[in-house]
mmCIF file of C-alpha atoms in Angstrom:
data_model
loop_
_atom_site.group_PDB
_atom_site.id
_atom_site.type_symbol
_atom_site.label_atom_id
_atom_site.label_comp_id
_atom_site.label_asym_id
_atom_site.label_seq_id
_atom_site.Cartn_x
_atom_site.Cartn_y
_atom_site.Cartn_z
ATOM 1 C CA UNK S 270 -13.000 -39.320 -56.419
ATOM 2 C CA UNK S 271 -12.058 -35.817 -57.733
ATOM 3 C CA UNK S 272 -13.544 -34.102 -54.602
ATOM 4 C CA UNK S 273 -12.049 -34.077 -51.125
ATOM 5 C CA UNK S 274 -14.500 -36.716 -49.843
ATOM 6 C CA UNK S 275 -13.044 -40.255 -49.399
ATOM 7 C CA UNK S 276 -15.827 -42.737 -49.263
ATOM 8 C CA UNK S 277 -15.676 -45.581 -46.764
ATOM 9 C CA UNK S 278 -14.726 -48.862 -48.356
ATOM 10 C CA UNK S 279 -17.529 -51.574 -48.439
ATOM 11 C CA UNK S 280 -15.187 -54.341 -49.102
ATOM 12 C CA UNK S 281 -11.375 -55.013 -48.674
ATOM 13 C CA UNK S 282 -10.879 -57.764 -51.021
ATOM 14 C CA UNK S 283 -8.326 -57.620 -53.876
ATOM 15 C CA UNK S 284 -10.620 -56.781 -56.706
ATOM 16 C CA UNK S 285 -12.215 -53.861 -54.569
ATOM 17 C CA UNK S 286 -8.913 -52.460 -53.738
ATOM 18 C CA UNK S 287 -7.407 -52.600 -57.224
ATOM 19 C CA UNK S 288 -10.587 -50.700 -58.260
ATOM 20 C CA UNK S 289 -10.285 -47.950 -55.886
ATOM 21 C CA UNK S 290 -6.600 -47.323 -56.156
ATOM 22 C CA UNK S 291 -6.714 -47.484 -59.824
ATOM 23 C CA UNK S 292 -9.150 -44.609 -59.718
ATOM 24 C CA UNK S 293 -6.677 -42.848 -57.356
ATOM 25 C CA UNK S 294 -3.900 -43.433 -59.745
ATOM 26 C CA UNK S 295 -5.742 -41.863 -62.637
ATOM 27 C CA UNK S 296 -6.486 -39.019 -60.409
ATOM 28 C CA UNK S 297 -2.933 -38.377 -59.712
ATOM 29 C CA UNK S 298 -2.099 -38.443 -63.456
ATOM 30 C CA UNK S 299 -5.123 -36.083 -64.346
ATOM 31 C CA UNK S 300 -4.119 -33.642 -61.460
ATOM 32 C CA UNK S 301 -0.528 -33.619 -62.260
ATOM 33 C CA UNK S 302 -1.138 -32.462 -65.968
ATOM 34 C CA UNK S 303 -3.812 -29.874 -64.775
ATOM 35 C CA UNK S 304 -2.177 -28.258 -61.634
ATOM 36 C CA UNK S 305 1.020 -26.247 -61.154
ATOM 37 C CA UNK S 306 3.555 -28.415 -59.154
ATOM 38 C CA UNK S 307 3.155 -26.598 -55.786
ATOM 39 C CA UNK S 308 -0.654 -26.919 -56.090
ATOM 40 C CA UNK S 309 -0.384 -30.531 -56.840
ATOM 41 C CA UNK S 310 2.106 -31.102 -53.988
ATOM 42 C CA UNK S 311 -0.440 -29.699 -51.363
ATOM 43 C CA UNK S 312 -3.397 -31.138 -53.115
ATOM 44 C CA UNK S 313 -2.013 -34.765 -52.460
ATOM 45 C CA UNK S 314 0.698 -34.317 -49.612
ATOM 46 C CA UNK S 315 -0.792 -31.634 -47.652
ATOM 47 C CA UNK S 316 -0.203 -32.346 -43.855
ATOM 48 C CA UNK S 317 -3.689 -31.343 -43.005
ATOM 49 C CA UNK S 318 -6.113 -31.883 -45.899
ATOM 50 C CA UNK S 319 -3.926 -33.581 -48.529
ATOM 51 C CA UNK S 320 -5.585 -36.528 -50.408
ATOM 52 C CA UNK S 321 -3.090 -38.864 -49.059
ATOM 53 C CA UNK S 322 -3.877 -38.109 -45.483
ATOM 54 C CA UNK S 323 -7.527 -38.284 -46.022
ATOM 55 C CA UNK S 324 -7.121 -41.832 -47.645
ATOM 56 C CA UNK S 325 -5.053 -42.838 -44.663
ATOM 57 C CA UNK S 326 -7.596 -41.593 -42.171
ATOM 58 C CA UNK S 327 -10.592 -43.070 -43.930
ATOM 59 C CA UNK S 328 -9.203 -46.418 -44.846
ATOM 60 C CA UNK S 329 -5.920 -47.500 -42.997
ATOM 61 C CA UNK S 330 -7.036 -46.298 -39.651
ATOM 62 C CA UNK S 331 -10.499 -48.128 -39.859
ATOM 63 C CA UNK S 332 -9.483 -51.205 -41.715
ATOM 64 C CA UNK S 333 -9.832 -54.602 -39.944
ATOM 65 C CA UNK S 334 -6.336 -56.242 -38.890
ATOM 66 C CA UNK S 335 -6.438 -58.774 -41.866
ATOM 67 C CA UNK S 336 -6.845 -56.027 -44.508
ATOM 68 C CA UNK S 337 -4.322 -53.576 -43.175
ATOM 69 C CA UNK S 338 -1.344 -55.338 -44.949
ATOM 70 C CA UNK S 339 -2.776 -55.421 -48.535
ATOM 71 C CA UNK S 340 -4.282 -52.055 -47.940
ATOM 72 C CA UNK S 341 -0.955 -50.612 -46.764
ATOM 73 C CA UNK S 342 0.907 -52.001 -49.851
ATOM 74 C CA UNK S 343 -1.558 -50.204 -52.067
ATOM 75 C CA UNK S 344 -1.167 -47.096 -50.117
ATOM 76 C CA UNK S 345 2.562 -47.079 -50.548
ATOM 77 C CA UNK S 346 2.325 -47.582 -54.300
ATOM 78 C CA UNK S 347 -0.086 -44.609 -54.501
ATOM 79 C CA UNK S 348 2.457 -42.416 -52.551
ATOM 80 C CA UNK S 349 5.277 -43.484 -54.988
ATOM 81 C CA UNK S 350 3.139 -42.593 -57.848
ATOM 82 C CA UNK S 351 2.721 -39.128 -56.410
ATOM 83 C CA UNK S 352 6.284 -38.626 -55.706
ATOM 84 C CA UNK S 353 7.147 -39.784 -59.156
ATOM 85 C CA UNK S 354 4.782 -37.279 -60.689
ATOM 86 C CA UNK S 355 6.256 -34.473 -58.725
ATOM 87 C CA UNK S 356 9.670 -35.544 -59.825
ATOM 88 C CA UNK S 357 8.851 -35.699 -63.460
ATOM 89 C CA UNK S 358 7.270 -32.254 -63.189
ATOM 90 C CA UNK S 359 10.551 -30.658 -61.617
ATOM 91 C CA UNK S 360 12.561 -32.214 -64.399
ATOM 92 C CA UNK S 361 10.367 -30.770 -66.853
ATOM 93 C CA UNK S 362 10.382 -27.285 -65.419
ATOM 94 C CA UNK S 363 14.268 -27.287 -65.086
ATOM 95 C CA UNK S 364 14.498 -28.587 -68.701
ATOM 96 C CA UNK S 365 12.273 -25.706 -69.940
ATOM 97 C CA UNK S 366 14.105 -23.052 -68.052
ATOM 98 C CA UNK S 367 17.723 -24.345 -68.449
ATOM 99 C CA UNK S 368 19.790 -22.808 -71.219
ATOM 100 C CA UNK S 369 23.000 -24.974 -71.340
ATOM 101 C CA UNK S 370 24.747 -22.405 -73.595
ATOM 102 C CA UNK S 371 24.922 -19.860 -70.698
ATOM 103 C CA UNK S 372 27.960 -19.803 -68.404
ATOM 104 C CA UNK S 373 27.329 -21.510 -65.143
ATOM 105 C CA UNK S 374 26.435 -19.910 -61.908
ATOM 106 C CA UNK S 375 29.485 -19.201 -59.803
ATOM 107 C CA UNK S 376 29.136 -20.267 -56.303
ATOM 108 C CA UNK S 377 30.409 -17.823 -53.807
ATOM 109 C CA UNK S 378 32.967 -19.152 -51.382
ATOM 110 C CA UNK S 379 34.469 -17.875 -48.169
ATOM 111 C CA UNK S 380 37.909 -16.345 -48.035
ATOM 112 C CA UNK S 381 40.817 -17.364 -45.938
ATOM 113 C CA UNK S 382 40.960 -15.678 -42.441
ATOM 114 C CA UNK S 383 43.740 -12.895 -42.629
ATOM 115 C CA UNK S 384 45.672 -14.815 -39.952
ATOM 116 C CA UNK S 385 45.500 -18.047 -41.926
ATOM 117 C CA UNK S 386 46.513 -16.241 -45.162
ATOM 118 C CA UNK S 387 49.511 -14.493 -43.451
ATOM 119 C CA UNK S 388 50.645 -17.864 -42.004
ATOM 120 C CA UNK S 389 50.615 -19.620 -45.327
ATOM 121 C CA UNK S 390 52.303 -16.746 -46.878
ATOM 122 C CA UNK S 391 55.142 -17.016 -44.472
ATOM 123 C CA UNK S 392 55.385 -20.784 -44.644
ATOM 124 C CA UNK S 393 55.397 -20.565 -48.520
ATOM 125 C CA UNK S 394 58.463 -18.346 -48.545
ATOM 126 C CA UNK S 395 60.474 -20.863 -46.580
ATOM 127 C CA UNK S 396 58.996 -23.905 -48.547
ATOM 128 C CA UNK S 397 60.380 -22.055 -51.581
ATOM 129 C CA UNK S 398 63.841 -22.281 -49.930
ATOM 130 C CA UNK S 399 63.591 -25.925 -49.426
ATOM 131 C CA UNK S 400 62.011 -26.244 -45.883
ATOM 132 C CA UNK S 401 59.515 -28.651 -44.956
ATOM 133 C CA UNK S 402 56.393 -28.101 -42.924
ATOM 134 C CA UNK S 403 56.197 -29.740 -39.522
ATOM 135 C CA UNK S 404 53.362 -29.715 -36.825
ATOM 136 C CA UNK S 405 52.775 -31.169 -33.413
ATOM 137 C CA UNK S 406 50.355 -31.199 -30.482
ATOM 138 C CA UNK S 407 49.086 -28.122 -28.774
ATOM 139 C CA UNK S 408 49.056 -29.979 -25.336
ATOM 140 C CA UNK S 409 52.607 -30.628 -24.324
ATOM 141 C CA UNK S 410 54.728 -32.165 -21.671
ATOM 142 C CA UNK S 411 57.119 -30.150 -19.601
ATOM 143 C CA UNK S 412 59.860 -32.124 -21.025
ATOM 144 C CA UNK S 413 59.281 -30.992 -24.617
ATOM 145 C CA UNK S 414 58.146 -27.543 -23.935
ATOM 146 C CA UNK S 415 60.870 -26.642 -21.545
ATOM 147 C CA UNK S 416 63.553 -29.181 -20.285
ATOM 148 C CA UNK S 417 64.547 -30.467 -23.711
ATOM 149 C CA UNK S 418 65.045 -26.863 -24.827
ATOM 150 C CA UNK S 419 67.437 -26.028 -22.209
ATOM 151 C CA UNK S 420 65.037 -24.782 -19.633
ATOM 152 C CA UNK S 421 65.906 -26.856 -16.637
ATOM 153 C CA UNK S 422 63.643 -26.972 -13.645
ATOM 154 C CA UNK S 423 63.666 -23.690 -11.726
ATOM 155 C CA UNK S 424 65.312 -21.830 -14.549
ATOM 156 C CA UNK S 425 64.407 -18.090 -14.331
ATOM 157 C CA UNK S 426 63.712 -18.007 -18.077
ATOM 158 C CA UNK S 427 60.503 -20.201 -17.521
ATOM 159 C CA UNK S 428 59.022 -17.122 -15.766
ATOM 160 C CA UNK S 429 59.223 -15.117 -19.035
ATOM 161 C CA UNK S 430 56.633 -17.505 -20.591
ATOM 162 C CA UNK S 431 53.637 -17.562 -18.160
ATOM 163 C CA UNK S 432 52.332 -21.059 -18.666
ATOM 164 C CA UNK S 433 48.788 -22.393 -18.818
ATOM 165 C CA UNK S 434 49.099 -25.873 -17.118
ATOM 166 C CA UNK S 435 46.519 -28.702 -17.223
ATOM 167 C CA UNK S 436 44.892 -29.289 -13.969
ATOM 168 C CA UNK S 437 45.620 -32.209 -11.599
ATOM 169 C CA UNK S 438 49.297 -32.838 -12.772
ATOM 170 C CA UNK S 439 50.924 -32.368 -9.284
ATOM 171 C CA UNK S 440 51.119 -36.198 -8.854
ATOM 172 C CA UNK S 441 53.328 -36.637 -12.050
ATOM 173 C CA UNK S 442 56.916 -36.099 -12.332
ATOM 174 C CA UNK S 443 57.684 -32.653 -13.537
ATOM 175 C CA UNK S 444 58.856 -33.584 -17.060
ATOM 176 C CA UNK S 445 55.575 -35.542 -17.593
ATOM 177 C CA UNK S 446 53.175 -32.782 -16.589
ATOM 178 C CA UNK S 447 50.843 -31.513 -19.276
ATOM 179 C CA UNK S 448 50.674 -27.837 -20.301
ATOM 180 C CA UNK S 449 49.429 -25.879 -23.173
ATOM 181 C CA UNK S 450 52.669 -25.269 -25.362
ATOM 182 C CA UNK S 451 54.102 -21.799 -25.156
ATOM 183 C CA UNK S 452 55.929 -21.905 -28.350
ATOM 184 C CA UNK S 453 56.075 -24.209 -31.346
ATOM 185 C CA UNK S 454 59.714 -25.281 -30.406
ATOM 186 C CA UNK S 455 58.743 -28.597 -29.105
ATOM 187 C CA UNK S 456 58.043 -29.689 -32.646
ATOM 188 C CA UNK S 457 61.728 -29.075 -33.506
ATOM 189 C CA UNK S 458 62.819 -31.535 -30.588
ATOM 190 C CA UNK S 459 60.173 -34.048 -31.762
ATOM 191 C CA UNK S 460 61.390 -33.964 -35.273
ATOM 192 C CA UNK S 461 64.969 -34.046 -34.438
ATOM 193 C CA UNK S 462 64.347 -37.108 -32.277
ATOM 194 C CA UNK S 463 62.900 -38.889 -35.278
ATOM 195 C CA UNK S 464 64.999 -37.506 -38.228
ATOM 196 C CA UNK S 465 68.571 -37.451 -38.988
ATOM 197 C CA UNK S 466 70.259 -34.263 -40.205
ATOM 198 C CA UNK S 467 70.438 -32.302 -42.538
ATOM 199 C CA UNK S 468 67.091 -30.748 -41.445
ATOM 200 C CA UNK S 469 65.207 -27.721 -42.570
ATOM 201 C CA UNK S 470 61.629 -27.142 -40.930
ATOM 202 C CA UNK S 471 59.084 -24.443 -40.823
ATOM 203 C CA UNK S 472 56.618 -24.792 -38.086
ATOM 204 C CA UNK S 473 53.311 -23.056 -37.956
ATOM 205 C CA UNK S 474 50.827 -23.298 -35.155
ATOM 206 C CA UNK S 475 48.822 -21.840 -32.222
ATOM 207 C CA UNK S 476 50.594 -21.279 -28.909
ATOM 208 C CA UNK S 477 49.272 -20.253 -25.441
ATOM 209 C CA UNK S 478 50.495 -18.053 -22.727
ATOM 210 C CA UNK S 479 48.835 -16.651 -19.472
ATOM 211 C CA UNK S 480 49.126 -13.066 -20.511
ATOM 212 C CA UNK S 481 46.861 -10.119 -19.720
ATOM 213 C CA UNK S 482 45.078 -9.269 -23.129
ATOM 214 C CA UNK S 483 45.524 -5.900 -24.566
ATOM 215 C CA UNK S 484 45.635 -4.268 -28.049
ATOM 216 C CA UNK S 485 48.790 -6.166 -28.838
ATOM 217 C CA UNK S 486 48.697 -9.238 -26.636
ATOM 218 C CA UNK S 487 46.422 -12.325 -26.302
ATOM 219 C CA UNK S 488 46.577 -15.502 -24.207
ATOM 220 C CA UNK S 489 46.670 -17.532 -27.626
ATOM 221 C CA UNK S 490 48.306 -16.588 -30.819
ATOM 222 C CA UNK S 491 49.819 -17.921 -33.944
ATOM 223 C CA UNK S 492 53.409 -18.465 -34.329
ATOM 224 C CA UNK S 493 55.744 -19.650 -37.038
ATOM 225 C CA UNK S 494 59.191 -21.096 -36.216
ATOM 226 C CA UNK S 495 62.020 -22.327 -38.260
ATOM 227 C CA UNK S 496 65.039 -24.735 -37.795
ATOM 228 C CA UNK S 497 67.936 -25.531 -39.918
ATOM 229 C CA UNK S 498 70.452 -28.052 -38.990
ATOM 230 C CA UNK S 499 73.483 -29.222 -40.988
ATOM 231 C CA UNK S 500 77.449 -29.283 -40.925
ATOM 232 C CA UNK S 501 78.958 -25.801 -41.164
ATOM 233 C CA UNK S 502 75.835 -23.723 -40.644
ATOM 234 C CA UNK S 503 76.905 -20.204 -39.453
ATOM 235 C CA UNK S 504 75.365 -17.067 -38.222
ATOM 236 C CA UNK S 505 75.597 -15.682 -41.648
ATOM 237 C CA UNK S 506 73.367 -18.347 -43.077
ATOM 238 C CA UNK S 507 70.765 -17.294 -40.563
ATOM 239 C CA UNK S 508 71.041 -13.652 -41.490
ATOM 240 C CA UNK S 509 71.047 -14.337 -45.125
ATOM 241 C CA UNK S 510 67.930 -16.656 -44.715
ATOM 242 C CA UNK S 511 65.907 -14.192 -42.685
ATOM 243 C CA UNK S 512 66.945 -11.241 -44.996
ATOM 244 C CA UNK S 513 65.623 -12.940 -47.851
ATOM 245 C CA UNK S 514 62.476 -13.996 -46.226
ATOM 246 C CA UNK S 515 61.665 -10.358 -44.971
ATOM 247 C CA UNK S 516 62.264 -8.949 -48.559
ATOM 248 C CA UNK S 517 59.965 -11.745 -49.837
ATOM 249 C CA UNK S 518 57.249 -10.754 -47.307
ATOM 250 C CA UNK S 519 57.515 -6.883 -47.186
ATOM 251 C CA UNK S 520 59.331 -5.998 -50.442
ATOM 252 C CA UNK S 521 62.782 -5.704 -51.681
ATOM 253 C CA UNK S 522 63.485 -2.436 -50.129
ATOM 254 C CA UNK S 523 63.045 -3.613 -46.510
ATOM 255 C CA UNK S 524 66.500 -3.898 -44.631
ATOM 256 C CA UNK S 525 67.124 -6.128 -41.531
ATOM 257 C CA UNK S 526 69.500 -5.652 -38.656
ATOM 258 C CA UNK S 527 70.251 -7.851 -35.519
ATOM 259 C CA UNK S 528 70.991 -7.020 -31.859
ATOM 260 C CA UNK S 529 72.225 -9.330 -28.999
ATOM 261 C CA UNK S 530 69.389 -11.061 -26.970
ATOM 262 C CA UNK S 531 68.929 -14.078 -24.918
ATOM 263 C CA UNK S 532 66.923 -17.394 -25.329
ATOM 264 C CA UNK S 533 67.825 -20.597 -23.442
ATOM 265 C CA UNK S 534 67.815 -22.730 -26.616
ATOM 266 C CA UNK S 535 69.956 -20.578 -28.856
ATOM 267 C CA UNK S 536 73.576 -19.257 -28.346
ATOM 268 C CA UNK S 537 74.317 -16.595 -29.510
ATOM 269 C CA UNK S 538 70.788 -15.136 -29.622
ATOM 270 C CA UNK S 539 69.412 -12.058 -31.387
ATOM 271 C CA UNK S 540 66.380 -9.993 -31.899
ATOM 272 C CA UNK S 541 65.851 -8.972 -35.582
ATOM 273 C CA UNK S 542 64.415 -5.721 -36.619
ATOM 274 C CA UNK S 543 63.190 -4.558 -40.066
ATOM 275 C CA UNK S 544 63.232 -1.101 -41.488
ATOM 276 C CA UNK S 545 59.763 0.440 -40.945
ATOM 277 C CA UNK S 546 57.554 -0.437 -43.838
ATOM 278 C CA UNK S 547 55.367 2.578 -43.131
ATOM 279 C CA UNK S 548 57.827 5.285 -43.333
ATOM 280 C CA UNK S 549 60.680 3.673 -45.232
ATOM 281 C CA UNK S 550 62.985 3.934 -42.146
ATOM 282 C CA UNK S 551 62.626 7.717 -41.933
ATOM 283 C CA UNK S 552 60.773 7.537 -38.468
ATOM 284 C CA UNK S 553 56.999 7.668 -37.628
ATOM 285 C CA UNK S 554 54.697 7.021 -34.788
ATOM 286 C CA UNK S 555 54.363 3.249 -35.833
ATOM 287 C CA UNK S 556 58.058 2.748 -35.141
ATOM 288 C CA UNK S 557 58.362 5.302 -32.532
ATOM 289 C CA UNK S 558 60.340 7.598 -34.729
ATOM 290 C CA UNK S 559 63.155 5.061 -34.718
ATOM 291 C CA UNK S 560 62.890 3.979 -38.361
ATOM 292 C CA UNK S 561 62.945 0.179 -37.286
ATOM 293 C CA UNK S 562 60.340 -2.402 -36.024
ATOM 294 C CA UNK S 563 61.360 -5.353 -33.896
ATOM 295 C CA UNK S 564 59.863 -8.583 -35.554
ATOM 296 C CA UNK S 565 61.393 -11.742 -34.302
ATOM 297 C CA UNK S 566 63.813 -13.768 -32.111
ATOM 298 C CA UNK S 567 66.491 -16.039 -33.524
ATOM 299 C CA UNK S 568 69.938 -17.603 -32.866
ATOM 300 C CA UNK S 569 72.264 -20.407 -33.248
ATOM 301 C CA UNK S 570 71.032 -23.661 -31.707
ATOM 302 C CA UNK S 571 72.717 -24.286 -28.444
ATOM 303 C CA UNK S 572 74.816 -27.342 -28.334
ATOM 304 C CA UNK S 573 73.061 -28.436 -25.171
ATOM 305 C CA UNK S 574 69.890 -28.909 -27.163
ATOM 306 C CA UNK S 575 71.513 -31.196 -29.562
ATOM 307 C CA UNK S 576 72.471 -33.343 -26.595
ATOM 308 C CA UNK S 577 68.805 -34.136 -25.803
ATOM 309 C CA UNK S 578 68.257 -35.520 -29.336
ATOM 310 C CA UNK S 579 71.505 -37.265 -29.938
ATOM 311 C CA UNK S 580 72.984 -34.873 -32.424
ATOM 312 C CA UNK S 581 76.778 -34.603 -32.564
ATOM 313 C CA UNK S 582 77.298 -30.913 -31.610
ATOM 314 C CA UNK S 583 81.025 -31.306 -32.732
ATOM 315 C CA UNK S 584 79.976 -31.987 -36.295
ATOM 316 C CA UNK S 585 76.656 -30.155 -36.642
ATOM 317 C CA UNK S 586 75.421 -26.594 -36.088
ATOM 318 C CA UNK S 587 72.070 -24.883 -36.823
ATOM 319 C CA UNK S 588 69.789 -21.926 -36.315
ATOM 320 C CA UNK S 589 66.258 -21.257 -35.275
ATOM 321 C CA UNK S 590 63.843 -18.357 -35.418
ATOM 322 C CA UNK S 591 60.352 -17.660 -34.349
ATOM 323 C CA UNK S 592 57.880 -14.894 -35.367
ATOM 324 C CA UNK S 593 54.256 -14.087 -34.317
ATOM 325 C CA UNK S 594 51.749 -14.177 -37.129
ATOM 326 C CA UNK S 595 49.412 -11.664 -35.554
ATOM 327 C CA UNK S 596 52.154 -9.032 -35.351
ATOM 328 C CA UNK S 597 53.052 -9.477 -39.008
ATOM 329 C CA UNK S 598 49.290 -9.558 -40.105
ATOM 330 C CA UNK S 599 48.730 -6.217 -38.056
ATOM 331 C CA UNK S 600 51.567 -4.665 -40.115
ATOM 332 C CA UNK S 601 50.400 -5.832 -43.537
ATOM 333 C CA UNK S 602 46.774 -4.911 -42.968
ATOM 334 C CA UNK S 603 46.931 -1.822 -40.767
ATOM 335 C CA UNK S 604 45.037 -3.401 -37.682
ATOM 336 C CA UNK S 605 45.758 -1.512 -34.589
ATOM 337 C CA UNK S 606 44.038 -4.155 -32.110
ATOM 338 C CA UNK S 607 45.127 -7.882 -32.252
ATOM 339 C CA UNK S 608 41.675 -9.016 -30.779
ATOM 340 C CA UNK S 609 39.850 -7.831 -34.032
ATOM 341 C CA UNK S 610 41.298 -10.988 -35.523
ATOM 342 C CA UNK S 611 39.416 -13.213 -33.077
ATOM 343 C CA UNK S 612 36.194 -11.178 -32.696
ATOM 344 C CA UNK S 613 34.345 -13.044 -35.509
ATOM 345 C CA UNK S 614 32.885 -9.499 -36.327
ATOM 346 C CA UNK S 615 31.745 -9.888 -40.099
ATOM 347 C CA UNK S 616 32.208 -6.113 -40.464
ATOM 348 C CA UNK S 617 35.929 -6.457 -39.789
ATOM 349 C CA UNK S 618 36.474 -9.891 -41.689
ATOM 350 C CA UNK S 619 34.468 -8.539 -44.795
ATOM 351 C CA UNK S 620 37.335 -5.930 -45.331
ATOM 352 C CA UNK S 621 39.593 -8.828 -46.493
ATOM 353 C CA UNK S 622 37.118 -10.344 -49.095
#
């Protein structure tokens, strides 16, 4: 049976089947030794003219009903013999070509996205100061996103955070309506509800605001917030913590300064600036010749916020802060348009490999 012609079977009894399939098994063994692996595979398993297909067409499809079961069993045994011969030949080829004394082939792996890398870098700095990492849902209720953070209904400060709301919420009470969180601050409330002080948290995550997108603004961005609650926490603790964090992030020569600001959930509140990392504080185009770059907002936790979580504001105090990851990554990597981080352009991302 070494040629491509498969003769018709004259008998389907057991001796006849044993004889023809024994001849095919011998042919498998012979061709496996004589042919290169790929030629052997095509010879037997080719989809159009492979020997196995020809056997199926000539015998299985024309066999009487009572002979199909024993014939099918023999056919499967033959297929297994062919596959075993292929596997053996593959193992021999690998064994012949493998030098186990050589170093292994290093698999190339992807790199962290620059925003992921920056976020983890920020988080690691605060973890080294004893902060725990907390996360929470990106779809929040009005209560956790606004009300419990001292944004009562109709408070004008709500207008500063253009909110993306979930559709068909009008039938719910205001505090239960769902929205895309505008900051990671709801995680602070959720954690304080379930955890007794002292508390030190760093909270990374994605947030959403209905903003017109330009070179420095997106409708979704990454944020890292922090919270510290204990007895006798002062504004000096806040300044010392952030000063240390900025030096860890940008280098020991960087300086910080604070200006009064307003946030509903902190009192007093401040904006923090760092000395320009590009000109060393001398003044350049990147810092608008001021020598300083505004980086984050912070302040002492408003006692009203403690009232929502059952903390005793007469015995406890704390501070909170929040920073945008994209802004810091743009400074670290010299990126001028924030949209590049989300473009999925390999030419841009390969710069960070």
